[in-house]
Amino acid sequence: MTNAYIPDGPTQLAMFRKMALLKINDEKTRRAISTGRLVMSFYSYRGQEVIPSALAVNLRDTDYLCTIYRGIHDMLAKGMPLKDLWAEVAGRMDGTCKGKGGPMHLTYPAKGIMVTTGIVGSSMPIANGLGWGAQLQGRDDVSVATFGDGAANIGAFHESLNLAAVWKLPVVFVCQNNRYSEHTAYSTVTPIERISDRAAAYGIPGIHVDGNDPVAMYAAAAEAIARARAGEGPTLIEAITFRFNGHVFGDPAGYIPKEELQTAMAADPYPRYRAKLIAESLATEAELAEIEADCEAQIEEAIAFALNSPFPGLEELSSDVYGAAA
Amino acid sequence: MTNAYIPDGPTQLAMFRKMALLKINDEKTRRAISTGRLVMSFYSYRGQEVIPSALAVNLRDTDYLCTIYRGIHDMLAKGMPLKDLWAEVAGRMDGTCKGKGGPMHLTYPAKGIMVTTGIVGSSMPIANGLGWGAQLQGRDDVSVATFGDGAANIGAFHESLNLAAVWKLPVVFVCQNNRYSEHTAYSTVTPIERISDRAAAYGIPGIHVDGNDPVAMYAAAAEAIARARAGEGPTLIEAITFRFNGHVFGDPAGYIPKEELQTAMAADPYPRYRAKLIAESLATEAELAEIEADCEAQIEEAIAFALNSPFPGLEELSSDVYGAAA
Amino acid sequence: MSQDKPVTIVNALNAALTDAMADDDTVLVIGEDVGDPEGGGVVGVTAGLSTRFGDHRCRSTPISEQAIMGAAIGASLIGFKPVAEIMLMNFTAVAMDMIVNHAAKLRYMSGGQTSVPIVIRCMTGAGLSTGGQHSDFVEAWFAHTAGMKVVAPSTTEDAYGLIRSAIDDPDPVLVIENTPNYGAKGPAPVAGHRVPIGKAAIRSEGSDVTIVAYSRTAMEAVAALPAMTEAGISAEVIDLRSIQPWDEEAVLASVAKTGRCLVVHEAVTPFGPGAEIAAVVQERLFGKLKAPVMRFGAPFNPVPFSKSLEDAHIPKAARIAERAIAMVKG
Amino acid sequence: MSQDKPVTIVNALNAALTDAMADDDTVLVIGEDVGDPEGGGVVGVTAGLSTRFGDHRCRSTPISEQAIMGAAIGASLIGFKPVAEIMLMNFTAVAMDMIVNHAAKLRYMSGGQTSVPIVIRCMTGAGLSTGGQHSDFVEAWFAHTAGMKVVAPSTTEDAYGLIRSAIDDPDPVLVIENTPNYGAKGPAPVAGHRVPIGKAAIRSEGSDVTIVAYSRTAMEAVAALPAMTEAGISAEVIDLRSIQPWDEEAVLASVAKTGRCLVVHEAVTPFGPGAEIAAVVQERLFGKLKAPVMRFGAPFNPVPFSKSLEDAHIPKAARIAERAIAMVKG
Ligand SMILES: Cc1ncc(C[n+]2csc(CCOP(=O)(O)OP(=O)(O)O)c2C)c(N)n1
Ligand SMILES: Cc1ncc(C[n+]2csc(CCOP(=O)(O)OP(=O)(O)O)c2C)c(N)n1
Ligand SMILES: [Mg+2]
Ligand SMILES: [Mg+2]
């Protein structure tokens, strides 16, 4: 990894702001479900906040994102408005998809959030198409596909990286390696230590990075995105992280050895980064606390908004299946 | 590649015998079609005789083979009887599949020829299953999947090599890289020079070999097969070769630059190997000519047999769809 | 399993797999998270199998559905009876080639020399707010594929008996499990019980209308009985259990008696399984029907997330009753 | 294309793609071997496109059907109109997830914010001895998928007009081309011609029986007319052209007149497209039919290789005539 990309103070703070929003939103979501305010399948991303935050500060609204069921962090970082998001996961008419998509299929084109998929691996082939479109239009916008470590073993991964390499597409493939795919430990199903080594199979750069280190992750993201913008083709980033909760809300995650979980949680990137910003005088405790309070307030407001939004009427059931013929 | 595996004289002759059978069979097939004796889709393998011949002298009847539409060379080398083969491609009742499979779906379990597929990439996942079965039965038999260079870009390739690596399956993946997939040149669709380099993505050995050099190909096959038999897991072999004819009979192959084709044909492995055997006194011209004449006679006999075999009756149309319930 | 207290469908499925593996060494189980180190399946259907029978016989896989199906197919070609889990029915789409072009066809294309005695288990169904890619019933794709069989149990005993029969069967059988129904309780199946593939169950006898359903909708049809009785109509509820092949004989005998047939399923109506049943019934009982064969499937849209819409998407008891009553009362 | 001499279906398809790309810069063509360096398609349907419009607009791909579909879907989300070739219909199975779980559903799941205006071209059909994995008609899978449209032209003008309409269409349209029919000749289509999706064509008027068919079987039904006339029966032949949506109005009007309906297709009969048509016709014309709706599809087996069996597999003119005559004469 190159050292050419170092986030300045404001950028570091911008990353923190995103991380705070993501972390608090995850906590609020789990609370909303456990207290019965919401019914939804929730794939907690707590512990993985750094990756999308570091990506997002390098992205524009016109850059594209294809993410997955465990992707609310990706979307929030990319700019999905909280109200639209909460109304959607609450199944309401003011949701970004009028409640028809739900937590696994949030879409928000105004911020480039084009596809959220529940099928492992499927974010990648479509991200290629978005990148190809941008390339054809002569833009220097890029397309980001995020996915998990488990997804690196499915056929769509291979086909997508190969096509992106051959067509030199402006796509950044971001593997959020949280060491588990559902209940399965990484090494049980993957025969190599680093997924980033698979980049060589396509002749593209592979970056292995600590996805819980905002500065390192920033550099990786910036490098890959710059390469894509410059027309130099795709990059595979493997960002190492950890998922602090079960696969889906309600999963007690008994398959994660206690010690492994404890070690990971002890290294929680959020408090670590928070302390670092203060230690490096990039922010004061009070400033960060204010950011957090602000996030909290915004989220509460969004929840209230969502729960007051009407459910979609039955006329929505079979509409939006086909468009109006030209 | 190791030098531990050197074919002795009889083995070198055994390879030649297979190569002669394959080459003459290809020529006879094209002649049978162009003279109207047969109607079939024929995917000529002329130029690729070395690979299956070198594999086959290292294989047992109880080893398994999954091959593809361009696979008659693979099957003949593995021991498919000529009469069963010709009756099948002629669509006759004495064909190995009673004429129901045809040239893309020949099957002959007695020699371990388990699956021939017309879907690019699909030989690999099933070869895994056969290897897994042998592994479970505690046998040291191996399973071979053959496929083309184009197939190395489809999802099934990736999933198969990954699973084989994780489960240490006794499978040998043999990519017959003939530089074209249908009408498409290798480099147009593959971003790296060597498919064998993809083995690293699965932590397994990859062997890059001149698939037109019988001695080198023998060594590669022997090494990979020995590894599989010893329970040390799968190997990816990329055997470089060339397809002297169009993709399917009738394709004039205008997309192959003349010079490329001429160079390849000038290096035709068959006469080269034939001359080498004589030069090294492993056989005399007369002995080799006799082998060839013998192959020719056998093939003619098989064709006559096939064309005298009855077509399947209509009772075959909807039989063999389901087995008799237990 | 003890006979005296009720068990869930998950228990019944687990018992069927356990008994099958105990009875026959060639039975194998593979799929994502199926091993005990991975919790014995995401909802516990395969719990205990890897511990009892060994990691080699019950093995968790990478997320590689084509490789899962290929492993099952290959092993089945040489004498094993693999049960492969494709977690959700929608994910059959990533392994479609292996299923329809290979598993279903190898027997035929080999002229009967080889066969593929595998079982493919998957769960599905709307009702748990899992949205458009985790809820579909696409049994029609497989029922339309020569070489495939398709079953969909709705009770504990059928869950057990159909899994056992599917494992016995010499051909690929797709077993559809209904996720919202996993916790439903019923009698503990007798060990060794078999439900023949292709045989329907009559859940309730009646004289005015035959309701043909399966999986969740069979339970909904049964739940609709009181409302129908109250409205003064007598419904015969047939739970198909098997979709390919389906029990034409039982359906035709019933409709010959009632003169009316309502087919209910959670798959979308157009080009759905109900069309086949309607086509056969109108042909075989031409001139003997009191009403056209009617179909009540899901509306022609993906499964929506929002509870209000999802509820309206599923053919539920109240609306089944309404439709049946309308057919009889005109 | 000159108007005065007949052209083949391949010519018509090529003209449609050429004209669409000339008229609209956002139209793209991708697939295996579609570029001119690769011969402009394995049968020449895309010949000349990459030379005329550039490699960036007509581009050959690796053998990666999921990636092909993904590229088409992604580009379509931001304003392009990609035409993706999946060479043979059987190969849709390796890209099934992209088609049914994504292309078909993104509009709905996004609440109408995005759409996927792509065309998927594929060829298929028995008759060329290509065996079990290269010949299937599986349109029923896609017709059963909310969000998809499916068309199957059988003439030069329909081939041109349906491709143009499919490209215009705001949603994913699967275009099924019949391989044995590629060389069939017909009038040169008028530039810009459109055939509305969902509109059938009446190929022959008649009064005794309505034959509903499409793709190759529509041509076979037309070829069956002399034998039927000779037997003294008058058949109305409807070429559906579109399968999802299909022209209920035209079919119902015809069957209301003839009282009899025979549906013919090359897909296997069970759970096939004919079931949907039968189900709708018997419902809408209950009590008005002189005979049950009959279906004539391929028998329930994979497509066999041997010519003798393959011929028997396809519903051909002589047997269509026999069945229609039997329906009328009883
Ligand atoms: C094709 C497919 N197979 C299986 C599943 C079920 N499933 C959902 S999430 C998941 C694990 C994915 O793991 P990973 O890619 O590491 O992502 P993570 O959930 O850890 O973020 C599985 C197997 C699916 N959604 N799609
Ligand atoms: C999934 C799939 N896609 C496309 C095809 C059409 N097709 C048949 S052979 C072929 C080329 C395969 O090339 P390669 O793998 O190099 O093998 P070769 O024919 O050169 O031996 C293609 C694209 C197919 N059979 N299956
Ligand atoms: Mg993971
Ligand atoms: Mg090749």
mmCIF file of C-alpha atoms in Angstrom, chain C residues 75-263:
data_model
loop_
_atom_site.group_PDB
_atom_site.id
_atom_site.type_symbol
_atom_site.label_atom_id
_atom_site.label_comp_id
_atom_site.label_asym_id
_atom_site.label_seq_id
_atom_site.Cartn_x
_atom_site.Cartn_y
_atom_site.Cartn_z
ATOM 1 C CA ALA C 75 -21.266 -38.316 -5.364
ATOM 2 C CA SER C 76 -24.734 -39.533 -6.284
ATOM 3 C CA LEU C 77 -23.429 -40.864 -9.592
ATOM 4 C CA ILE C 78 -21.311 -43.378 -7.693
ATOM 5 C CA GLY C 79 -23.707 -44.631 -5.105
ATOM 6 C CA PHE C 80 -24.160 -41.928 -2.485
ATOM 7 C CA LYS C 81 -27.441 -40.329 -1.544
ATOM 8 C CA PRO C 82 -26.559 -36.715 -0.808
ATOM 9 C CA VAL C 83 -29.033 -34.311 0.720
ATOM 10 C CA ALA C 84 -27.937 -30.842 -0.337
ATOM 11 C CA GLU C 85 -29.346 -27.767 1.303
ATOM 12 C CA ILE C 86 -29.813 -24.668 -0.823
ATOM 13 C CA MET C 87 -30.744 -22.446 2.060
ATOM 14 C CA LEU C 88 -33.548 -20.445 0.465
ATOM 15 C CA MET C 89 -35.548 -21.325 -2.607
ATOM 16 C CA ASN C 90 -34.532 -18.100 -4.342
ATOM 17 C CA PHE C 91 -30.927 -19.263 -4.215
ATOM 18 C CA THR C 92 -31.738 -22.191 -6.480
ATOM 19 C CA ALA C 93 -31.310 -19.510 -9.148
ATOM 20 C CA VAL C 94 -27.538 -19.442 -8.639
ATOM 21 C CA ALA C 95 -27.381 -23.240 -9.030
ATOM 22 C CA MET C 96 -30.049 -23.560 -11.698
ATOM 23 C CA ASP C 97 -27.734 -25.009 -14.327
ATOM 24 C CA MET C 98 -26.574 -27.800 -12.053
ATOM 25 C CA ILE C 99 -30.154 -28.662 -11.149
ATOM 26 C CA VAL C 100 -32.031 -28.450 -14.435
ATOM 27 C CA ASN C 101 -29.327 -29.115 -17.016
ATOM 28 C CA HIS C 102 -27.461 -31.774 -15.070
ATOM 29 C CA ALA C 103 -29.194 -33.380 -12.086
ATOM 30 C CA ALA C 104 -32.464 -33.641 -13.968
ATOM 31 C CA LYS C 105 -30.998 -34.823 -17.273
ATOM 32 C CA LEU C 106 -28.027 -37.098 -16.644
ATOM 33 C CA ARG C 107 -30.133 -40.255 -16.420
ATOM 34 C CA TYR C 108 -31.803 -39.550 -19.737
ATOM 35 C CA MET C 109 -28.777 -38.249 -21.596
ATOM 36 C CA SER C 110 -26.761 -41.295 -20.525
ATOM 37 C CA GLY C 111 -29.476 -43.593 -21.799
ATOM 38 C CA GLY C 112 -30.167 -44.754 -18.268
ATOM 39 C CA GLN C 113 -26.566 -45.657 -17.430
ATOM 40 C CA THR C 114 -26.272 -43.158 -14.607
ATOM 41 C CA SER C 115 -28.705 -41.603 -12.172
ATOM 42 C CA VAL C 116 -28.768 -38.744 -9.706
ATOM 43 C CA PRO C 117 -30.499 -39.790 -6.488
ATOM 44 C CA ILE C 118 -30.098 -36.524 -4.649
ATOM 45 C CA VAL C 119 -32.365 -34.488 -2.427
ATOM 46 C CA ILE C 120 -32.341 -30.703 -2.559
ATOM 47 C CA ARG C 121 -33.806 -29.094 0.533
ATOM 48 C CA CYS C 122 -34.742 -25.439 0.595
ATOM 49 C CA MET C 123 -36.954 -23.176 2.645
ATOM 50 C CA THR C 124 -39.139 -20.337 1.486
ATOM 51 C CA GLY C 125 -42.329 -18.435 1.982
ATOM 52 C CA ALA C 126 -43.603 -14.954 2.595
ATOM 53 C CA GLY C 127 -44.710 -13.915 6.057
ATOM 54 C CA LEU C 128 -41.467 -13.121 7.837
ATOM 55 C CA SER C 129 -40.786 -9.779 6.188
ATOM 56 C CA THR C 130 -37.781 -10.991 4.312
ATOM 57 C CA GLY C 131 -38.728 -9.246 1.083
ATOM 58 C CA GLY C 132 -38.317 -9.846 -2.597
ATOM 59 C CA GLN C 133 -35.342 -12.183 -2.735
ATOM 60 C CA HIS C 134 -35.975 -14.552 0.168
ATOM 61 C CA SER C 135 -39.630 -15.500 -0.076
ATOM 62 C CA ASP C 136 -40.493 -16.854 -3.524
ATOM 63 C CA PHE C 137 -42.199 -20.094 -4.367
ATOM 64 C CA VAL C 138 -40.744 -21.126 -7.707
ATOM 65 C CA GLU C 139 -41.705 -24.803 -7.723
ATOM 66 C CA ALA C 140 -43.208 -24.355 -11.176
ATOM 67 C CA TRP C 141 -39.727 -24.043 -12.703
ATOM 68 C CA PHE C 142 -38.765 -27.462 -11.423
ATOM 69 C CA ALA C 143 -42.136 -29.129 -11.935
ATOM 70 C CA HIS C 144 -41.713 -28.123 -15.600
ATOM 71 C CA THR C 145 -38.323 -29.877 -15.774
ATOM 72 C CA ALA C 146 -38.395 -33.505 -16.902
ATOM 73 C CA GLY C 147 -36.340 -35.591 -14.513
ATOM 74 C CA MET C 148 -37.156 -33.574 -11.386
ATOM 75 C CA LYS C 149 -39.583 -34.350 -8.609
ATOM 76 C CA VAL C 150 -40.935 -31.704 -6.248
ATOM 77 C CA VAL C 151 -42.567 -32.124 -2.857
ATOM 78 C CA ALA C 152 -43.788 -29.639 -0.243
ATOM 79 C CA PRO C 153 -44.823 -31.002 3.152
ATOM 80 C CA SER C 154 -47.062 -29.023 5.468
ATOM 81 C CA THR C 155 -47.252 -31.273 8.549
ATOM 82 C CA THR C 156 -44.738 -32.916 10.844
ATOM 83 C CA GLU C 157 -45.530 -36.404 9.610
ATOM 84 C CA ASP C 158 -45.338 -35.401 5.979
ATOM 85 C CA ALA C 159 -42.109 -33.522 6.592
ATOM 86 C CA TYR C 160 -40.584 -36.677 7.988
ATOM 87 C CA GLY C 161 -42.158 -39.041 5.503
ATOM 88 C CA LEU C 162 -41.399 -37.006 2.419
ATOM 89 C CA ILE C 163 -37.766 -36.458 3.358
ATOM 90 C CA ARG C 164 -37.406 -40.211 3.833
ATOM 91 C CA SER C 165 -39.113 -40.971 0.528
ATOM 92 C CA ALA C 166 -37.076 -38.306 -1.236
ATOM 93 C CA ILE C 167 -33.873 -39.906 0.027
ATOM 94 C CA ASP C 168 -35.101 -43.355 -1.081
ATOM 95 C CA ASP C 169 -36.042 -42.021 -4.486
ATOM 96 C CA PRO C 170 -33.757 -42.827 -7.426
ATOM 97 C CA ASP C 171 -34.033 -39.318 -8.888
ATOM 98 C CA PRO C 172 -33.472 -35.708 -7.829
ATOM 99 C CA VAL C 173 -36.200 -34.523 -5.493
ATOM 100 C CA LEU C 174 -36.623 -30.903 -4.466
ATOM 101 C CA VAL C 175 -38.114 -30.580 -0.983
ATOM 102 C CA ILE C 176 -39.734 -27.239 -0.243
ATOM 103 C CA GLU C 177 -39.943 -26.304 3.421
ATOM 104 C CA ASN C 178 -42.095 -23.395 4.492
ATOM 105 C CA THR C 179 -40.167 -21.046 6.749
ATOM 106 C CA PRO C 180 -43.120 -19.465 8.579
ATOM 107 C CA ASN C 181 -44.390 -22.998 9.204
ATOM 108 C CA TYR C 182 -41.161 -24.358 10.757
ATOM 109 C CA GLY C 183 -42.389 -23.971 14.295
ATOM 110 C CA ALA C 184 -45.806 -25.508 13.691
ATOM 111 C CA LYS C 185 -46.432 -28.489 15.911
ATOM 112 C CA GLY C 186 -47.890 -31.869 15.160
ATOM 113 C CA PRO C 187 -47.636 -35.523 16.066
ATOM 114 C CA ALA C 188 -44.174 -36.986 16.333
ATOM 115 C CA PRO C 189 -43.609 -39.077 13.218
ATOM 116 C CA VAL C 190 -43.129 -42.812 13.636
ATOM 117 C CA ALA C 191 -39.533 -43.782 12.875
ATOM 118 C CA GLY C 192 -39.228 -45.090 9.359
ATOM 119 C CA HIS C 193 -42.498 -43.531 8.208
ATOM 120 C CA ARG C 194 -42.690 -42.892 4.485
ATOM 121 C CA VAL C 195 -45.073 -40.681 2.516
ATOM 122 C CA PRO C 196 -45.186 -41.843 -1.078
ATOM 123 C CA ILE C 197 -44.158 -39.179 -3.563
ATOM 124 C CA GLY C 198 -47.136 -38.375 -5.734
ATOM 125 C CA LYS C 199 -49.831 -39.122 -3.163
ATOM 126 C CA ALA C 200 -52.031 -36.331 -1.862
ATOM 127 C CA ALA C 201 -53.717 -36.207 1.553
ATOM 128 C CA ILE C 202 -57.346 -35.340 2.016
ATOM 129 C CA ARG C 203 -57.369 -32.977 4.986
ATOM 130 C CA SER C 204 -61.109 -32.600 5.124
ATOM 131 C CA GLU C 205 -63.929 -34.235 3.212
ATOM 132 C CA GLY C 206 -66.634 -32.181 1.617
ATOM 133 C CA SER C 207 -69.152 -32.094 -1.177
ATOM 134 C CA ASP C 208 -69.437 -28.591 -2.667
ATOM 135 C CA VAL C 209 -65.954 -27.625 -3.704
ATOM 136 C CA THR C 210 -62.500 -29.151 -3.795
ATOM 137 C CA ILE C 211 -59.697 -26.929 -2.580
ATOM 138 C CA VAL C 212 -56.319 -28.105 -3.863
ATOM 139 C CA ALA C 213 -53.355 -26.626 -1.999
ATOM 140 C CA TYR C 214 -49.932 -27.478 -0.548
ATOM 141 C CA SER C 215 -47.311 -26.165 1.835
ATOM 142 C CA ARG C 216 -48.561 -23.175 3.804
ATOM 143 C CA THR C 217 -51.707 -22.735 1.729
ATOM 144 C CA ALA C 218 -52.859 -26.238 2.652
ATOM 145 C CA MET C 219 -52.846 -25.123 6.280
ATOM 146 C CA GLU C 220 -54.605 -21.913 5.329
ATOM 147 C CA ALA C 221 -57.277 -23.902 3.502
ATOM 148 C CA VAL C 222 -57.835 -25.997 6.597
ATOM 149 C CA ALA C 223 -58.025 -22.806 8.631
ATOM 150 C CA ALA C 224 -60.671 -21.571 6.221
ATOM 151 C CA LEU C 225 -62.997 -24.488 6.964
ATOM 152 C CA PRO C 226 -64.950 -22.927 9.854
ATOM 153 C CA ALA C 227 -65.789 -19.840 7.801
ATOM 154 C CA MET C 228 -66.939 -22.015 4.933
ATOM 155 C CA THR C 229 -69.013 -24.236 7.177
ATOM 156 C CA GLU C 230 -70.559 -21.167 8.676
ATOM 157 C CA ALA C 231 -71.445 -19.960 5.188
ATOM 158 C CA GLY C 232 -73.073 -23.296 4.583
ATOM 159 C CA ILE C 233 -70.637 -24.761 2.140
ATOM 160 C CA SER C 234 -68.828 -28.045 2.422
ATOM 161 C CA ALA C 235 -65.251 -28.022 1.196
ATOM 162 C CA GLU C 236 -62.935 -30.915 0.523
ATOM 163 C CA VAL C 237 -59.357 -29.876 1.208
ATOM 164 C CA ILE C 238 -56.641 -31.759 -0.643
ATOM 165 C CA ASP C 239 -53.066 -31.199 0.422
ATOM 166 C CA LEU C 240 -51.113 -32.204 -2.669
ATOM 167 C CA ARG C 241 -47.837 -32.735 -0.796
ATOM 168 C CA SER C 242 -46.205 -33.639 -4.124
ATOM 169 C CA ILE C 243 -46.257 -31.184 -7.000
ATOM 170 C CA GLN C 244 -44.247 -33.186 -9.515
ATOM 171 C CA PRO C 245 -45.741 -35.734 -9.875
ATOM 172 C CA TRP C 246 -49.075 -34.611 -8.441
ATOM 173 C CA ASP C 247 -51.931 -36.871 -7.516
ATOM 174 C CA GLU C 248 -54.247 -36.477 -10.484
ATOM 175 C CA GLU C 249 -56.293 -39.425 -9.399
ATOM 176 C CA ALA C 250 -57.160 -37.992 -5.996
ATOM 177 C CA VAL C 251 -57.893 -34.547 -7.378
ATOM 178 C CA LEU C 252 -60.029 -35.843 -10.231
ATOM 179 C CA ALA C 253 -61.982 -38.158 -7.939
ATOM 180 C CA SER C 254 -62.696 -35.306 -5.576
ATOM 181 C CA VAL C 255 -63.662 -32.792 -8.243
ATOM 182 C CA ALA C 256 -65.825 -35.428 -9.951
ATOM 183 C CA LYS C 257 -67.729 -35.503 -6.682
ATOM 184 C CA THR C 258 -67.853 -31.791 -5.853
ATOM 185 C CA GLY C 259 -68.010 -30.381 -9.376
ATOM 186 C CA ARG C 260 -65.855 -27.429 -8.363
ATOM 187 C CA CYS C 261 -62.140 -26.903 -7.941
ATOM 188 C CA LEU C 262 -60.185 -24.044 -6.411
ATOM 189 C CA VAL C 263 -56.404 -24.319 -6.596
#
